[in-house]
Coordinates of N, CA and C in Angstrom, one line a residue:
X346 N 17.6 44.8 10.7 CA 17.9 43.5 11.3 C 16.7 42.8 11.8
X347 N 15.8 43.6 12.5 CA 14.5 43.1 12.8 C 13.4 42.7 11.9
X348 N 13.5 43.6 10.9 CA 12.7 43.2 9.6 C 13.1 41.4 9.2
X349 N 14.8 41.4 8.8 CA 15.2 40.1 8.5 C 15.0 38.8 9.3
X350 N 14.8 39.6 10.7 CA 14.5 38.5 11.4 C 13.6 37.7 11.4
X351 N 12.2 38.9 11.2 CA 10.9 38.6 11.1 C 10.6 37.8 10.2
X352 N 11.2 38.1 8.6 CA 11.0 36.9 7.4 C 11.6 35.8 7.7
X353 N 12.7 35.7 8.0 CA 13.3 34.3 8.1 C 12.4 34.1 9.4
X354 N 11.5 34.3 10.4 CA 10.7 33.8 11.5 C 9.5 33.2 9.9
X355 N 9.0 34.1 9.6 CA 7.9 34.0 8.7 C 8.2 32.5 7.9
X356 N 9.3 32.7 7.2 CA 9.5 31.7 6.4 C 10.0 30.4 7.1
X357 N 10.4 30.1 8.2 CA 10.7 28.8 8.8 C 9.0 28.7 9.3
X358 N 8.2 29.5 10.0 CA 6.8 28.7 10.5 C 6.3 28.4 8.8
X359 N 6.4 28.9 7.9 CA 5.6 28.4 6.7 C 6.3 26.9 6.1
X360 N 7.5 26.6 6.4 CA 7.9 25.6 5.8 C 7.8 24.5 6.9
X361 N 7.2 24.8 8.5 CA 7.0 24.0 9.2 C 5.6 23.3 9.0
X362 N 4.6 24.3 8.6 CA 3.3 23.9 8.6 C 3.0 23.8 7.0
X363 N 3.9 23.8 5.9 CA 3.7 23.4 4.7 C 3.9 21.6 4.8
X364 N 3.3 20.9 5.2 CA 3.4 19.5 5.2 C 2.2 19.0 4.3
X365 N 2.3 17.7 4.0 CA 1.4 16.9 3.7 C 1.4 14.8 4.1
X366 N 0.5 14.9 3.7 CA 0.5 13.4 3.8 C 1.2 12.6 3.1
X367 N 1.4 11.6 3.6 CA 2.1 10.6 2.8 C 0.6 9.9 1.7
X368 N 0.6 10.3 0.2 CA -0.5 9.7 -0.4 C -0.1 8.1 -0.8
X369 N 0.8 7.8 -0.7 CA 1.2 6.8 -1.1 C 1.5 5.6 0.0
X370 N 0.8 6.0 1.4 CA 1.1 4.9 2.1 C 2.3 4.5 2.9
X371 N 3.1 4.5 1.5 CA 4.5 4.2 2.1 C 4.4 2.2 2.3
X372 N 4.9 1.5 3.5 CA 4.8 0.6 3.8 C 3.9 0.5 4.8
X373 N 3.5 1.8 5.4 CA 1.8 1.5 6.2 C 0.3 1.1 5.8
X374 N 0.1 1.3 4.6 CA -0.6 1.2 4.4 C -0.7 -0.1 3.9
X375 N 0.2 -1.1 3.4 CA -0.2 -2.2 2.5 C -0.1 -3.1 3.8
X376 N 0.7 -2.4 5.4 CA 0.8 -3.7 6.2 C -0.4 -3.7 7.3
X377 N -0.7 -2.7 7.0 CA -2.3 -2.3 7.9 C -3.0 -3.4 7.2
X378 N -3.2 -2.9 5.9 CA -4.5 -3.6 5.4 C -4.0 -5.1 5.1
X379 N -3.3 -5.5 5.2 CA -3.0 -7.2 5.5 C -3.4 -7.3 6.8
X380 N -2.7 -7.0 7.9 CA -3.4 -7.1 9.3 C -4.8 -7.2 9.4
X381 N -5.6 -6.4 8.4 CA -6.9 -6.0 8.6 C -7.8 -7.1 7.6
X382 N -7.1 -7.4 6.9 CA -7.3 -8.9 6.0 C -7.4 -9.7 6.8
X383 N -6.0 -10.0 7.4 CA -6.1 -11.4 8.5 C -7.2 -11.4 9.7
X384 N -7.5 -10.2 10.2 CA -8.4 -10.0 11.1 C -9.6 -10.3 11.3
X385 N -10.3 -10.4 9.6 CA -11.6 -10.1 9.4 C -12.0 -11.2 9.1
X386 N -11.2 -11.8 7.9 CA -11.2 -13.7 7.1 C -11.1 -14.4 8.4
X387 N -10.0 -14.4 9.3 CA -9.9 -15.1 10.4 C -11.0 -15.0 11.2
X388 N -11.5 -14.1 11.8 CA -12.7 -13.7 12.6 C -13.9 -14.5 12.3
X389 N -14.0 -14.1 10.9 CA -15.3 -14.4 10.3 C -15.3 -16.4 10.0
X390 N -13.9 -16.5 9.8 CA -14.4 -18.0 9.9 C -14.4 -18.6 11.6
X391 N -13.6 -18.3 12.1 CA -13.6 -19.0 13.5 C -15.6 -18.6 13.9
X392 N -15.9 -17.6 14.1 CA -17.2 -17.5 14.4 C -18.4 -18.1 13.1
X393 N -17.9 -18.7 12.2 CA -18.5 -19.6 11.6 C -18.9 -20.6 11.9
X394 N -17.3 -21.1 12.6 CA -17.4 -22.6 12.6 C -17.7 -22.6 14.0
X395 N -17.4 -21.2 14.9 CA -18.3 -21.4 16.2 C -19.4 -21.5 16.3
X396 N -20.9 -21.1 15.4 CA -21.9 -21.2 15.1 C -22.3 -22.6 15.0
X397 N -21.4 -23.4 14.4 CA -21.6 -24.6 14.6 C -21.5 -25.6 15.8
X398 N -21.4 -24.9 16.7 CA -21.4 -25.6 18.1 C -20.0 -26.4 18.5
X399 N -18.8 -26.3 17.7 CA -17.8 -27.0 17.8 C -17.0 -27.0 19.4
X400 N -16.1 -27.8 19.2 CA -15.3 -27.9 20.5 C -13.7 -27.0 20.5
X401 N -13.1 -26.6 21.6 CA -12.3 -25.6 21.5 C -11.4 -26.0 21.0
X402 N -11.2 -27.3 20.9 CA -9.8 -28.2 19.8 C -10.3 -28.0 18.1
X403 N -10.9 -28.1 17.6 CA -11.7 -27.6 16.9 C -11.6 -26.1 16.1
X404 N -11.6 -25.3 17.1 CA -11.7 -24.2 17.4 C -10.3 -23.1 16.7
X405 N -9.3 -24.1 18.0 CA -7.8 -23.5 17.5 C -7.4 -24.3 16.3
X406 N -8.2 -25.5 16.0 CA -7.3 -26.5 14.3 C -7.7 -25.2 13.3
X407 N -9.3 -24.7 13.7 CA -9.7 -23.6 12.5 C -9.0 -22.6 12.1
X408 N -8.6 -21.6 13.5 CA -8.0 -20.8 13.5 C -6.7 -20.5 13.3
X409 N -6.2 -21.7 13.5 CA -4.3 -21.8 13.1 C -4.4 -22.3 11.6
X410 N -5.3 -23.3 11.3 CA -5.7 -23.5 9.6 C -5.6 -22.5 8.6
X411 N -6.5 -21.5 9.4 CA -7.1 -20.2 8.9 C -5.9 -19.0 8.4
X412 N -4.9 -19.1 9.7 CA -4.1 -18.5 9.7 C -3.0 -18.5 8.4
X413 N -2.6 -19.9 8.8 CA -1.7 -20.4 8.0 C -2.0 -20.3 6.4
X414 N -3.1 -21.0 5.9 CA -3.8 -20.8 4.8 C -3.8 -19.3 4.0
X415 N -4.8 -18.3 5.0 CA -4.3 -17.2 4.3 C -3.1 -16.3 4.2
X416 N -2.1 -16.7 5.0 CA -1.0 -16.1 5.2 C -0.1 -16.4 3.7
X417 N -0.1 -18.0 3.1 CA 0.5 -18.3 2.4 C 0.0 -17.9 1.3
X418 N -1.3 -18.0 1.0 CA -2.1 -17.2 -0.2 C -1.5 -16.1 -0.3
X419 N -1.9 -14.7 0.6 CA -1.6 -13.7 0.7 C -0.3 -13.3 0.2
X420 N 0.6 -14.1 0.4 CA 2.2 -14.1 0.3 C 2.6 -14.7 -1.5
X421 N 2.2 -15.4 -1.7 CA 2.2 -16.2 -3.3 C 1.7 -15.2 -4.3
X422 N -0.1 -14.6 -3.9 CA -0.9 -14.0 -4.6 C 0.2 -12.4 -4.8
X423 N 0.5 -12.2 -3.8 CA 1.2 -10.7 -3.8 C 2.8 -10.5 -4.2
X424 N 3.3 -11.9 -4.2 CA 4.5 -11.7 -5.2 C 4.2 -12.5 -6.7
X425 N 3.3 -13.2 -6.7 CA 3.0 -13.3 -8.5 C 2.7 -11.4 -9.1
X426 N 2.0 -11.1 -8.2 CA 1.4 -9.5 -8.5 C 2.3 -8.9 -8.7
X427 N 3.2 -8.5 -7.4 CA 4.5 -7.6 -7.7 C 5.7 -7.8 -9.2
X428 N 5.5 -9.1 -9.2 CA 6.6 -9.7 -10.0 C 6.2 -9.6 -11.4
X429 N 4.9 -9.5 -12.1 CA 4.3 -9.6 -13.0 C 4.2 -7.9 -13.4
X430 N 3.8 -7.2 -12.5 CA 4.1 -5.7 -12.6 C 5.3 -5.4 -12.7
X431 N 6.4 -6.0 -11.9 CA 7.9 -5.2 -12.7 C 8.5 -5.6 -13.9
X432 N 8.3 -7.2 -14.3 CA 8.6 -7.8 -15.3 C 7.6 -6.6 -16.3
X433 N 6.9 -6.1 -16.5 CA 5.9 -5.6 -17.6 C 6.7 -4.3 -17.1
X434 N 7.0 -3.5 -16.2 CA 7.8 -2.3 -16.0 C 9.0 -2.6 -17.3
X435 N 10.3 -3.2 -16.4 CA 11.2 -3.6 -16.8 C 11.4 -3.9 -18.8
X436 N 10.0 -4.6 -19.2 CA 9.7 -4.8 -20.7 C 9.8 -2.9 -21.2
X437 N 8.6 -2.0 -20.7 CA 9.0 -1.3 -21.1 C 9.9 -0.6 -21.4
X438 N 10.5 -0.6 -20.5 CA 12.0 0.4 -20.0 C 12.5 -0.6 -21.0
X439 N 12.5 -1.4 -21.5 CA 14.1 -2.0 -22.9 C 13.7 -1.4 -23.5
X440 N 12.0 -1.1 -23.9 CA 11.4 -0.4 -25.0 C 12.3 0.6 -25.2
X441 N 11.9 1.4 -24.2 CA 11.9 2.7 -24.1 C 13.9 2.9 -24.1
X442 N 14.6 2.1 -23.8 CA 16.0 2.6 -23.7 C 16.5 1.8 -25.2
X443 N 15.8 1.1 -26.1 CA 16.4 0.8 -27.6 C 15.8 2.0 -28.3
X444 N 14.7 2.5 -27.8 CA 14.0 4.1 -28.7 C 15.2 4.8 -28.5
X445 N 15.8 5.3 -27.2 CA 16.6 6.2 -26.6 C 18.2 6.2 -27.8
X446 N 18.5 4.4 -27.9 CA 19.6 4.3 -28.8 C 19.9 4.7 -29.9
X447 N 18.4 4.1 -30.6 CA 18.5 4.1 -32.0 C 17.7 5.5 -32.3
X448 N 16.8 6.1 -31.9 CA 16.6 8.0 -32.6 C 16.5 8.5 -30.7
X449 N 17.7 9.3 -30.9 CA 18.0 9.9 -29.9 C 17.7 11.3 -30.1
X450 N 17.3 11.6 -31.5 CA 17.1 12.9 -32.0 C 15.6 13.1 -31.8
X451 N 15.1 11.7 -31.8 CA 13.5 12.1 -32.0 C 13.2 11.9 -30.0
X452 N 13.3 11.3 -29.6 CA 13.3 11.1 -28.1 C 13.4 12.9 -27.2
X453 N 14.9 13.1 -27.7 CA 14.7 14.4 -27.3 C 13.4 15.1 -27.9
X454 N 13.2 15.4 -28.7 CA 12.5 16.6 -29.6 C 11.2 15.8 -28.6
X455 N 10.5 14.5 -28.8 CA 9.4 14.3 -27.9 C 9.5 15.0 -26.1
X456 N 11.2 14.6 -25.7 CA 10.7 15.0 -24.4 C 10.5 16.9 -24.3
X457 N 11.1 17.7 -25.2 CA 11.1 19.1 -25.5 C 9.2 19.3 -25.8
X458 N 8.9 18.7 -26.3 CA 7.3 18.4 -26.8 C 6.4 18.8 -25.4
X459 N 6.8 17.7 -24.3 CA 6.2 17.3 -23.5 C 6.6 18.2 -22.6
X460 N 7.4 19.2 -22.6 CA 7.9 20.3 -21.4 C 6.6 21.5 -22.3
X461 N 7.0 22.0 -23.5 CA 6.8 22.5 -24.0 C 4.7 23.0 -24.2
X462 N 4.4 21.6 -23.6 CA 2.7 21.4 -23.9 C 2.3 21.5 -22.1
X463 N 3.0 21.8 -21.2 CA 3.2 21.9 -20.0 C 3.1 23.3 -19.3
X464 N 3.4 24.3 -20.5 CA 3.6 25.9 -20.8 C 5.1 26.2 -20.5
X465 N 6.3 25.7 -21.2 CA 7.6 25.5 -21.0 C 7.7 26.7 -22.4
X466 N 8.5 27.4 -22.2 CA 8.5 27.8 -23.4 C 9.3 27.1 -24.4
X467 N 8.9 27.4 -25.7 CA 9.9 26.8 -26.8 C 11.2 26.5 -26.7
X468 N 11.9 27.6 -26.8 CA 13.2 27.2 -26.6 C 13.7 26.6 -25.2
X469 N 13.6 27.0 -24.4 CA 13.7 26.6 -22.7 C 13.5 25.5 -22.5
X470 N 12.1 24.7 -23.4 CA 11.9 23.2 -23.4 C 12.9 22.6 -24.2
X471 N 13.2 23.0 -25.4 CA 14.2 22.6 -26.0 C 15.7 22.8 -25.4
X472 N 15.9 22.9 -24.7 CA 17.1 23.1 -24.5 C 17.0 22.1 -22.9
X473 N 16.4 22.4 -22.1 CA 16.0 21.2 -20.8 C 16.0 20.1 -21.7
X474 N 15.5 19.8 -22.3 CA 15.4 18.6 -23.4 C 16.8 17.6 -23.5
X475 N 18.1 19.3 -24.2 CA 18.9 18.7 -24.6 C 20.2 18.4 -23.5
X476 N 20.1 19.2 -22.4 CA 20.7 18.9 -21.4 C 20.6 17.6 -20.3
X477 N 19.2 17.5 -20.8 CA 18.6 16.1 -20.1 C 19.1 14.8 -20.7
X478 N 19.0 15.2 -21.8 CA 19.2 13.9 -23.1 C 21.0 13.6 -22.9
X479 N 21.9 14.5 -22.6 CA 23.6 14.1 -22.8 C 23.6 12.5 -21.9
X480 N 23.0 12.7 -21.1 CA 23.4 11.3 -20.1 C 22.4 10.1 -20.4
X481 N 22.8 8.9 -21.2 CA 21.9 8.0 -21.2 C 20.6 7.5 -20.2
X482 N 21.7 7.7 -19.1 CA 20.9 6.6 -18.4 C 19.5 7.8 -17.3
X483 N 20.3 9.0 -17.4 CA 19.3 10.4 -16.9 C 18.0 10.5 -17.9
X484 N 18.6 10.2 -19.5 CA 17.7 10.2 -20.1 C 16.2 9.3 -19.8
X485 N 16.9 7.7 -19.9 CA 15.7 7.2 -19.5 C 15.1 7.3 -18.1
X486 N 15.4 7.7 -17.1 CA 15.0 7.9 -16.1 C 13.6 9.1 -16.3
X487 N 13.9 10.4 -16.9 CA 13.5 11.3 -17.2 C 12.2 10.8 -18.4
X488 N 12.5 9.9 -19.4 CA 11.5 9.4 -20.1 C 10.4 8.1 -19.3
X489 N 11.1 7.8 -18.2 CA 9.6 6.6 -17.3 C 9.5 7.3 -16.8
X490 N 9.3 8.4 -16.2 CA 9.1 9.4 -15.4 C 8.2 10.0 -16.0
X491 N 8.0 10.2 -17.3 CA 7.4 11.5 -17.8 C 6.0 10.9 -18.3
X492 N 7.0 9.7 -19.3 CA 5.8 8.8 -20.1 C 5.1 7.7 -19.2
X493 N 5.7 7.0 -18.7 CA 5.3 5.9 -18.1 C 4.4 5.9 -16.6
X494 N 5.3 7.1 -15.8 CA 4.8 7.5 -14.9 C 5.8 6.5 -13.9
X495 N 6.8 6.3 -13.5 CA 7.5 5.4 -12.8 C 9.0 6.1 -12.3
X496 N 9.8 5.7 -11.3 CA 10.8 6.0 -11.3 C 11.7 4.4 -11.4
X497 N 12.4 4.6 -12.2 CA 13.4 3.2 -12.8 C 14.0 2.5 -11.7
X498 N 14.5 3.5 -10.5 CA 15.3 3.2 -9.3 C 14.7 2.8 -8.2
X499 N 13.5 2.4 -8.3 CA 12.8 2.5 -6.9 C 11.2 1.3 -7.6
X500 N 11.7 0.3 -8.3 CA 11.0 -0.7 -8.5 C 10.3 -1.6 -6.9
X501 N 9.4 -2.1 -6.9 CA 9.0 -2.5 -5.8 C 9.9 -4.0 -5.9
X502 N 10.4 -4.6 -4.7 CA 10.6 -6.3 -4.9 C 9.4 -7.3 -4.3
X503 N 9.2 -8.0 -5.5 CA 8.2 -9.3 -5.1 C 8.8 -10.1 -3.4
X504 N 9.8 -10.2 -3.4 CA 10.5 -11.2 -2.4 C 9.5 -10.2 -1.0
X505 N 9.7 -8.8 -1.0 CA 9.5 -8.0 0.7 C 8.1 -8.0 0.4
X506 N 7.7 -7.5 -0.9 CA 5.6 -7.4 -0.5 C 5.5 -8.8 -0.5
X507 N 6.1 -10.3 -0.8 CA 5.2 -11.2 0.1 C 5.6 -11.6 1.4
X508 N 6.5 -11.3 1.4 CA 7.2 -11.3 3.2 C 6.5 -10.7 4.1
X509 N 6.3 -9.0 3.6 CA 5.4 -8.3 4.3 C 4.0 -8.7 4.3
X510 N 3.6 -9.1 3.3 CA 2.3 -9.8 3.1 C 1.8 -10.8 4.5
X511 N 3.0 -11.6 4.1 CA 2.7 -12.7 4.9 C 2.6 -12.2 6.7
X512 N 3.7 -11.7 7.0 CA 4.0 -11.3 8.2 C 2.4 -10.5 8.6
X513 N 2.3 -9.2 8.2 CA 1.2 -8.7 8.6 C 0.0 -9.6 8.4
X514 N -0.5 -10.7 7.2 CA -2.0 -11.3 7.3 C -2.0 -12.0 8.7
X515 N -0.7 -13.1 8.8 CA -0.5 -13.4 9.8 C -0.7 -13.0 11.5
X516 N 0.0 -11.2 11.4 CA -0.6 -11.0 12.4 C -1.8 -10.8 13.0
X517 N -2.3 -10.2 12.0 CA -3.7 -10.0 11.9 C -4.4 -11.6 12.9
X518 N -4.5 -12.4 11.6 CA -5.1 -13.3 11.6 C -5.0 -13.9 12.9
X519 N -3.9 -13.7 14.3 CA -3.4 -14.4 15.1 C -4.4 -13.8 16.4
X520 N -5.1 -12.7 16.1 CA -6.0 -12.1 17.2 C -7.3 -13.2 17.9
X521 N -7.7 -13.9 16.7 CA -8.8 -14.1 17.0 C -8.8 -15.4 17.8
X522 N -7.6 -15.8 17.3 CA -7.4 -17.3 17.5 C -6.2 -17.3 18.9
X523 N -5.5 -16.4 19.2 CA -4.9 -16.0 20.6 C -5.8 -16.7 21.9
X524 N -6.7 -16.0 22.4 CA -7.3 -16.6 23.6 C -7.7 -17.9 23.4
X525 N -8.4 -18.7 22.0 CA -8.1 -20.1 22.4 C -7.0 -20.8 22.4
X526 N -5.7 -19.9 21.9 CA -4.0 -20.6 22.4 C -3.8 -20.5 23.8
X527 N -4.6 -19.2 24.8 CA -4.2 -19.3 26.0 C -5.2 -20.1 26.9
X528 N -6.0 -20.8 26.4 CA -7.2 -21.7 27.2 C -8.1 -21.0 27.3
X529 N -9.0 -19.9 26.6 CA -10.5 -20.1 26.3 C -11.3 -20.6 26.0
X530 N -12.4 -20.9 26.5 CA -13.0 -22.2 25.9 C -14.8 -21.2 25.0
X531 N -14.6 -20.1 25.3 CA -15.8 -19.4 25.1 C -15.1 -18.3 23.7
X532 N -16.2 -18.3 23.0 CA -15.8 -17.4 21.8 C -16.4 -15.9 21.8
X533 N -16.7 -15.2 23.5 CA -16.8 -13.8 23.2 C -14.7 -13.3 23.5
X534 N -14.4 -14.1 24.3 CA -13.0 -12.8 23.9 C -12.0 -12.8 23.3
X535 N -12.1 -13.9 22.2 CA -11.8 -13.7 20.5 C -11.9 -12.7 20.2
X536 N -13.3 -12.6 20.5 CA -14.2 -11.4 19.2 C -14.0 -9.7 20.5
X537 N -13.5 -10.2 21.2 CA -13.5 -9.0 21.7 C -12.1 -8.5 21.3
X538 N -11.0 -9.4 21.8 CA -9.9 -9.2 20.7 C -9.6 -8.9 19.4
X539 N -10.6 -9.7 18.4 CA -10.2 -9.1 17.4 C -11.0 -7.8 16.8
X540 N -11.9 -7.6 17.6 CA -12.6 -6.3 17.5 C -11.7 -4.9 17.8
X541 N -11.2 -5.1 18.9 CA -10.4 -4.2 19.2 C -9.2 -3.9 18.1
X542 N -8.8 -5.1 18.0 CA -7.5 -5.0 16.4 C -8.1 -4.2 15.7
X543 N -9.1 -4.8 15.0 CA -9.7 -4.0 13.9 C -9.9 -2.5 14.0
X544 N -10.7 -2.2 15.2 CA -10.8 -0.7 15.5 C -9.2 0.3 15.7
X545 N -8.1 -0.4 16.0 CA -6.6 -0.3 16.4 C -6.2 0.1 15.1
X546 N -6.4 -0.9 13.9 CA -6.2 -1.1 12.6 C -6.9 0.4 12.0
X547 N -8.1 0.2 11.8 CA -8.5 1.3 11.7 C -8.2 2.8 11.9
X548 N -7.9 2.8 13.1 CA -7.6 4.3 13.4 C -6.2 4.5 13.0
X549 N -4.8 3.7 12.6 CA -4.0 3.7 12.0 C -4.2 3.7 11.0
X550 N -5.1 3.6 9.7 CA -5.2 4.1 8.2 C -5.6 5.4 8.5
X551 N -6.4 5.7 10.1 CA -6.3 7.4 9.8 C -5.2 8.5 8.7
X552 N -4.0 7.5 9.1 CA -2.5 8.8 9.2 C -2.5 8.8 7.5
X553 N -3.1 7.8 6.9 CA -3.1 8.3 5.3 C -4.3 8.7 4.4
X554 N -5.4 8.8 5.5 CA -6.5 9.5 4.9 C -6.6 10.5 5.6
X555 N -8.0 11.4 5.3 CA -7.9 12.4 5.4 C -9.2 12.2 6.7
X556 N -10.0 11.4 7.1 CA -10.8 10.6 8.3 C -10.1 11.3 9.5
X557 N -10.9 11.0 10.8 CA -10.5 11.3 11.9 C -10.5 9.7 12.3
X558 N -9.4 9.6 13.6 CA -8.9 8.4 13.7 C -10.0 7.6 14.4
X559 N -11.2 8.1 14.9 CA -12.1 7.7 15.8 C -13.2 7.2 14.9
X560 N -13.6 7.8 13.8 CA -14.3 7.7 12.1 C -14.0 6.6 11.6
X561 N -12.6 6.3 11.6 CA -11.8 4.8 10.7 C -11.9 3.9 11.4
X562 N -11.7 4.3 13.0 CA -11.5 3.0 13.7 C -12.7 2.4 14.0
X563 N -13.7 3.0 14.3 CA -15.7 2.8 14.5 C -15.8 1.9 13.0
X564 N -15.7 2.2 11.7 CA -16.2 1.9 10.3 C -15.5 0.4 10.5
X565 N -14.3 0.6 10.8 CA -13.8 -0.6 10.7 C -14.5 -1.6 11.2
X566 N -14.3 -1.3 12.8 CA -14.9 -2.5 13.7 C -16.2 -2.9 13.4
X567 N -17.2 -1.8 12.7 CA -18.2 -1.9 12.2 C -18.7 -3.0 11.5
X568 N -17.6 -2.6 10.1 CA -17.6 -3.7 9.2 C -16.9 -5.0 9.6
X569 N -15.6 -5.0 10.1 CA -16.0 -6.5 10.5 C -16.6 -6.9 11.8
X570 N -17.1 -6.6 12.6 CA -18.3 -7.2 13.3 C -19.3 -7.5 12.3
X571 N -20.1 -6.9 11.2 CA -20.8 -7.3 10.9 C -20.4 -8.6 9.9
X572 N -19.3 -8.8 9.4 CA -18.6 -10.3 8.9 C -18.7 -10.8 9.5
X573 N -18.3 -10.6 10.9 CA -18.5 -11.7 11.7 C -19.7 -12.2 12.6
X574 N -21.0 -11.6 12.3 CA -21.7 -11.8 12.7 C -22.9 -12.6 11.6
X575 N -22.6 -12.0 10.1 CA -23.3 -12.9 9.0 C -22.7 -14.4 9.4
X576 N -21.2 -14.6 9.4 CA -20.9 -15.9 9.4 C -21.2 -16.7 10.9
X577 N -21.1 -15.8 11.4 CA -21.9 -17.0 12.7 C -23.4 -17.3 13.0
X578 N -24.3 -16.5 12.0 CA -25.4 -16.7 11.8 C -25.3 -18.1 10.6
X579 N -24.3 -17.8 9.4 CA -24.7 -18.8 8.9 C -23.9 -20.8 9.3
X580 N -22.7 -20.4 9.7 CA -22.1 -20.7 10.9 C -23.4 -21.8 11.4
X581 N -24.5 -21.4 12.3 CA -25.5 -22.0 12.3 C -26.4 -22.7 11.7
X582 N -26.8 -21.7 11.0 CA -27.7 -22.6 9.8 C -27.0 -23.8 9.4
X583 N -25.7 -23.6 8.7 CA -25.0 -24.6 8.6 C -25.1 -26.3 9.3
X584 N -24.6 -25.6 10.7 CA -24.4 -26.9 11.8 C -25.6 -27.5 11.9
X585 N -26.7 -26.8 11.8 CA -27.9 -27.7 12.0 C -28.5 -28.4 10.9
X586 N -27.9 -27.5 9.8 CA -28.2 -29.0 8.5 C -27.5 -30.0 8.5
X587 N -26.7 -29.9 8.4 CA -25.6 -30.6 8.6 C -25.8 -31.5 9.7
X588 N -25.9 -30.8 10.8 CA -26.2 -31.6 12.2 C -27.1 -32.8 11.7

């Protein structure tokens, strides 16, 4: 009894600490890096046009410009993307389910092929093959899956990645330009806000790499401080030609 206990102890801590990451993101990852989009484009121009010596009305027309502008991009650009990727999914998959119709003999024998070149053995592939193949619509599942590399049921929709798109550029983008919504008239605690995002941002892509969260969040603020500090140098140059 104590022996059985011990394994089933053994095998519940092994299935507790058999985890992994999410490599794919999930929805964190695409809404991070929009936030971290909005963060950096927005940052980098408001301290552009702060270089130029402007006035705080000025300031917030850039920043809500800024906002607005790339939010819509972001949102258009990323459901033409999405939409153009499943439409080109979708083409294949007719392909692939008029192959399935018309030689259903040869389909199987390919997907037995593909078990088979895997180290399936011969028959065993052939026969997974033919069990797989009775159900049309298992079949093609089992064929975008194998060949295509896709699952049929779990297509991404254009309409939520530009929704999400937008929502997150937007938030992002809303950091920098926050303290001149609440009456700042000075452009360090923008940058101190959106610094902090970034670094915030940052240490949240930790959870899908393999970085420490204090590594991501430093690189980040890193890199965009230093965006934002090219553009308010040129920011300058600018205003005084111009000037």
């Amino acid at each position: 009894m104590a022996l059985i206990d011990t394994e089933a102890a053994l095998h519940e801590a092994h299935r507790d600490n058999h985890t992994h990451r999410d490599v794919n993101g999930g929805w964190l990852r695409p809404a991070v890096f929009g936030a971290m989009d909005g963060l950096v484009s927005n940052l980098a121009l408001m301290t552009g046009v702060a270089g130029g010596s402007v006035s705080q009305h000025t300031m917030v027309l850039t920043g809500l410009a800024g906002l607005a502008a790339g939010a819509f991009s972001m949102a258009a650009g990323e459901y033409t993307s999405v939409a153009s990727q499943r439409e080109l999914v979708e083409a294949e998959l007719d392909v692939e389910r008029r192959e399935l119709r018309k030689h259903p003999q040869d389909e199987e024998a390919e997907l037995a092929a593909l078990y088979e070149a895997r180290g399936v053995d011969a028959d065993l592939a052939r026969q997974v093959a033919r069990q797989l193949s009775r159900d049309p619509e298992q079949a093609l599942e089992i064929h975008a899956r194998e060949e295509l590399g896709i699952d049929p049921s779990d297509l991404p929709s254009p309409l939520v990645a530009a929704v999400s798109s937008f929502g997150s550029f937007a938030l992002g983008a809303l950091f920098p330009v926050l303290p001149y919504l609440l009456g700042a008239s000075a452009l360090w605690p923008a940058v101190l806000l959106a610094l902090f995002g970034l670094f915030a941002c940052g240490a949240v892509v930790a959870r899908v790499t393999a970085r420490t969260w204090w590594y991501s969040g430093l690189r980040q603020l890193a890199l965009g401080g230093a965006a934002a500090g090219v553009t308010y140098v040129l920011g300058s140059w600018f205003g005084t030609a111009v000037g």
